[in-house]
Coordinates of N, CA and C in Angstrom, one line a residue:
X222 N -12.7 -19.6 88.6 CA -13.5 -20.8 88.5 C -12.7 -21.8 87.8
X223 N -12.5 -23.1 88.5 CA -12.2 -24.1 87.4 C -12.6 -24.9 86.3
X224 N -11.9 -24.9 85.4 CA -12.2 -25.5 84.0 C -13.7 -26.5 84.3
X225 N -14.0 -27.2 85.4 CA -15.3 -28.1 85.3 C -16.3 -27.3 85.9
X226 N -16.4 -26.2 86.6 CA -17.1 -25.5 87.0 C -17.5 -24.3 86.0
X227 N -16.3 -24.1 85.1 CA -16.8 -23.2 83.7 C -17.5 -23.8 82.9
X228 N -16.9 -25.0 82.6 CA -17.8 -25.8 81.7 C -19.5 -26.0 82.3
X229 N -19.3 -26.7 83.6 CA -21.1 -26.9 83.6 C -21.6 -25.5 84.2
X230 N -21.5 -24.4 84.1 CA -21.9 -23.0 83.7 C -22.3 -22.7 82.4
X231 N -21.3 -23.0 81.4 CA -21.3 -22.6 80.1 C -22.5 -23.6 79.7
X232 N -22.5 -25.0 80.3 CA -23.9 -26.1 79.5 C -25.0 -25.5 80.0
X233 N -25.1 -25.0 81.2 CA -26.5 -24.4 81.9 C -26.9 -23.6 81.3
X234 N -25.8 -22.1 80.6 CA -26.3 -21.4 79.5 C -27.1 -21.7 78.6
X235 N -26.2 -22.7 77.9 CA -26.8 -23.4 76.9 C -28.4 -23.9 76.9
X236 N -28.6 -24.5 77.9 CA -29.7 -25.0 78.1 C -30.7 -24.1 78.5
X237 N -30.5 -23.2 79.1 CA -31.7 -22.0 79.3 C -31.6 -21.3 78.1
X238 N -30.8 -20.8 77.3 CA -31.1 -20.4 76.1 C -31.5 -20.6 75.1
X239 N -31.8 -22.4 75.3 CA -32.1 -22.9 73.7 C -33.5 -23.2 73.4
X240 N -34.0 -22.2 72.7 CA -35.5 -22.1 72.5 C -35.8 -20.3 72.9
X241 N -34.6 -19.7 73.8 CA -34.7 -18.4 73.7 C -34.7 -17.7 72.6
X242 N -35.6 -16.2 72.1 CA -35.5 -15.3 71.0 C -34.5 -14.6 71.3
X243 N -33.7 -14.1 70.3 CA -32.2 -13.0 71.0 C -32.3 -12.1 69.9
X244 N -32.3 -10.9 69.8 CA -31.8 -10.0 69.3 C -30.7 -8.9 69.9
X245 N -30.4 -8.0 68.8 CA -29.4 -6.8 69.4 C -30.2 -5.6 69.5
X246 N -29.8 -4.8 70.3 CA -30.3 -3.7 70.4 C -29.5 -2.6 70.7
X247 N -28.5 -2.0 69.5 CA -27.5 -1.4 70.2 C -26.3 -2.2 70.4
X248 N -25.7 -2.0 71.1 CA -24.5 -2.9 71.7 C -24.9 -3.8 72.7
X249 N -26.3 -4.2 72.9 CA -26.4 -5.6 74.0 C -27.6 -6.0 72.9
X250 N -27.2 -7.8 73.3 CA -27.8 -8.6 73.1 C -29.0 -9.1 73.9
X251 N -30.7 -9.1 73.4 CA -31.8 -8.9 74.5 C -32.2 -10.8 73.9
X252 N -32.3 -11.2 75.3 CA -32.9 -12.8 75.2 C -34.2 -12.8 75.7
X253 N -35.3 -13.1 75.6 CA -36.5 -13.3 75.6 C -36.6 -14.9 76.0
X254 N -37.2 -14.9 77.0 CA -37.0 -16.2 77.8 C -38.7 -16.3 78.0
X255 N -39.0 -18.2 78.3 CA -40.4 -18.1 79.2 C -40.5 -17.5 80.4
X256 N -41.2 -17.4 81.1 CA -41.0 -17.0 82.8 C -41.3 -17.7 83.3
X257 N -40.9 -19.3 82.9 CA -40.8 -20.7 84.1 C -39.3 -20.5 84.2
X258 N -38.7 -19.5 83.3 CA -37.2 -19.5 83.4 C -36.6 -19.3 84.3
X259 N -37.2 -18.3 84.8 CA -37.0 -16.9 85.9 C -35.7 -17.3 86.5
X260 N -36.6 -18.3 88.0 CA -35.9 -18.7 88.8 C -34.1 -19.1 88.1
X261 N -34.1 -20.1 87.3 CA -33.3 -20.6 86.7 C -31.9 -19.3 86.4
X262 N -33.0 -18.3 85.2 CA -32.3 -17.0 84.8 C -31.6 -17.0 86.1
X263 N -32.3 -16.0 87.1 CA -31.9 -15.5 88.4 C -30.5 -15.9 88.8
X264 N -30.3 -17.3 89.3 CA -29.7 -18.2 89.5 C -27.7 -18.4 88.7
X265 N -28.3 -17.7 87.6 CA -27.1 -17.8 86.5 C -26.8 -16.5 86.5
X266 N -27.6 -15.5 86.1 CA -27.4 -14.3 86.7 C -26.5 -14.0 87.6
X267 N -26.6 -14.1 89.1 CA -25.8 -14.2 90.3 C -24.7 -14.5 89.6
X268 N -24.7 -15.9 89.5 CA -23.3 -16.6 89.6 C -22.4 -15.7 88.6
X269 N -23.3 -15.5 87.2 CA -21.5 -15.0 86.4 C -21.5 -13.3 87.7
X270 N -22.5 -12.7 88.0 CA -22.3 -11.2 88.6 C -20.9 -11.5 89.4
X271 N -21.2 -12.7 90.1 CA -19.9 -12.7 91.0 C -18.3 -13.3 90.6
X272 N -18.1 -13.3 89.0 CA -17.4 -13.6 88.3 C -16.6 -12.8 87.7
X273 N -17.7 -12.8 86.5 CA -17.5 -11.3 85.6 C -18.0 -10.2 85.8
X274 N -16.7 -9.1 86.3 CA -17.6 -8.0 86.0 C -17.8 -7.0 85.4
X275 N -17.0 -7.7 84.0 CA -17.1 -7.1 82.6 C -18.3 -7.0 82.2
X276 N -19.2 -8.4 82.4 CA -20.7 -8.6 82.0 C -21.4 -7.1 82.7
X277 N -22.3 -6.8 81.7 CA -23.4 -5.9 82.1 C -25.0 -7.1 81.8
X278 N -25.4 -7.5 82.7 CA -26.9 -8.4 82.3 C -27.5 -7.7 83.4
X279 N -28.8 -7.9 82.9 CA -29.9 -7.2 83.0 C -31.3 -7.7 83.4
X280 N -31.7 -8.1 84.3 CA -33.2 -9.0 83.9 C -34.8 -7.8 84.0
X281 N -35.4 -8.3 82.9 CA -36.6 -7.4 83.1 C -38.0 -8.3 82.8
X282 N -39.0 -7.5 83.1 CA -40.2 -7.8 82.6 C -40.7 -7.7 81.6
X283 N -41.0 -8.6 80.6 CA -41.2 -8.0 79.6 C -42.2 -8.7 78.8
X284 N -43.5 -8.4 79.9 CA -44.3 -8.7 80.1 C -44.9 -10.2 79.3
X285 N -45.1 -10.9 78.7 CA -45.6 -12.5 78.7 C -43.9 -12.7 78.8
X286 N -43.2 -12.6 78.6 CA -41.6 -13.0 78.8 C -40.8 -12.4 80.0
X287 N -39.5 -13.3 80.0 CA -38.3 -12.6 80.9 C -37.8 -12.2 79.9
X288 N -37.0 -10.9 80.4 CA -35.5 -10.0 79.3 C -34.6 -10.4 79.9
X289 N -33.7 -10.9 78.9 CA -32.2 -10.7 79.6 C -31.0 -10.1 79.0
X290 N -30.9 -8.9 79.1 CA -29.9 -7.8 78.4 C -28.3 -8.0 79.2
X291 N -27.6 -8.0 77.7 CA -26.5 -8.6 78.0 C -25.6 -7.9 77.2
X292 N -24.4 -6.5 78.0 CA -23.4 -5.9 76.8 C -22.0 -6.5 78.3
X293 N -21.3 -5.1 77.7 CA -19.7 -4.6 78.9 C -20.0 -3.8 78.9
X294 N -19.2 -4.0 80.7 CA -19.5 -2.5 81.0 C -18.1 -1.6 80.1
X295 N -18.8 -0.1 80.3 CA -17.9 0.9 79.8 C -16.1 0.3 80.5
X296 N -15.7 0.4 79.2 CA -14.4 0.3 79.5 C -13.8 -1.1 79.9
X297 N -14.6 -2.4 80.1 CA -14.2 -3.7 80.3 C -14.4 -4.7 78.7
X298 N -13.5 -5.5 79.4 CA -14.0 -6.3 78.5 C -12.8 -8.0 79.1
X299 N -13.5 -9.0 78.6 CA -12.7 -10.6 79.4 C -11.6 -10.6 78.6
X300 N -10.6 -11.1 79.4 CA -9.3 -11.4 79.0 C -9.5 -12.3 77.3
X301 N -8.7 -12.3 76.6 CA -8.7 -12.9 74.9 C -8.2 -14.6 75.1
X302 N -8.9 -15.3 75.2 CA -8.8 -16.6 74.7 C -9.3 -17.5 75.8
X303 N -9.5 -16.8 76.9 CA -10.1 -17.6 78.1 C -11.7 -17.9 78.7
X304 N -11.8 -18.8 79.7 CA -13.0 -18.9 79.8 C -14.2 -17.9 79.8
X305 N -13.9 -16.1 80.4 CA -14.3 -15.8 80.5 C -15.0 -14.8 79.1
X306 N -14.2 -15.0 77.9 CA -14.3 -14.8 77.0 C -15.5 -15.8 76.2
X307 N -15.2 -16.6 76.7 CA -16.1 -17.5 76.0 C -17.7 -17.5 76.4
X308 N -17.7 -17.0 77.5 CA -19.3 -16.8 78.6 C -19.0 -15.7 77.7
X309 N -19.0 -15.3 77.3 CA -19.0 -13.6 77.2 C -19.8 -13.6 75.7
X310 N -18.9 -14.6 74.5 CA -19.3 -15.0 73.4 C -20.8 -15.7 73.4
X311 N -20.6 -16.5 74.0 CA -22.2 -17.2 74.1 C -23.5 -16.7 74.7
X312 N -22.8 -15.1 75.6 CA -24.2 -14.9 76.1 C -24.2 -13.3 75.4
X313 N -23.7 -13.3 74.2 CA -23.8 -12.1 73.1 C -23.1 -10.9 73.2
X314 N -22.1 -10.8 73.9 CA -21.9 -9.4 74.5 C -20.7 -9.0 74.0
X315 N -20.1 -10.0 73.2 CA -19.1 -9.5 72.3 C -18.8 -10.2 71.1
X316 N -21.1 -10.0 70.4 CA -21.7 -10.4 69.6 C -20.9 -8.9 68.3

């Protein structure tokens, strides 16, 4: 992905997460979202799946909320200093 295409990914994060509850549970970080989110979640979901696929995310029901569970998979992890690193930081997974 290019540097402007990482960036307005990384803002969209931003913006769906802010007002999200996060905790850890283990080695992944769980976000509790509205579920006007969904669609939106969904949407960002995909995109990093077809990126990273160090990312382990998760979406569930959880019930008056969306879950969004977020570690690495066994044995991955994003290259050290780059974009992919940085999605990785922001959406807890190498919290």
């Amino acid at each position: 992905m290019d540097g402007d295409g990482h960036r307005e990914r990384l803002t969209a994060w931003r913006e769906l997460l802010r007002g999200a509850r996060e905790h850890r549970e283990g080695r992944e970080t769980v976000w509790s979202l509205s579920p006007d989110r969904a669609g939106a979640l969904a949407d960002l979901v995909a995109a990093e799946r077809s990126c990273c696929a160090f990312l382990d995310l998760r979406v569930e029901d959880g019930g008056p909320h969306v879950l969004l569970r977020v570690g690495l998979r066994a044995g991955r992890r994003p290259a050290p200093g780059g974009g992919a690193e940085e999605a990785a930081r922001l959406l807890g997974a190498l919290a």
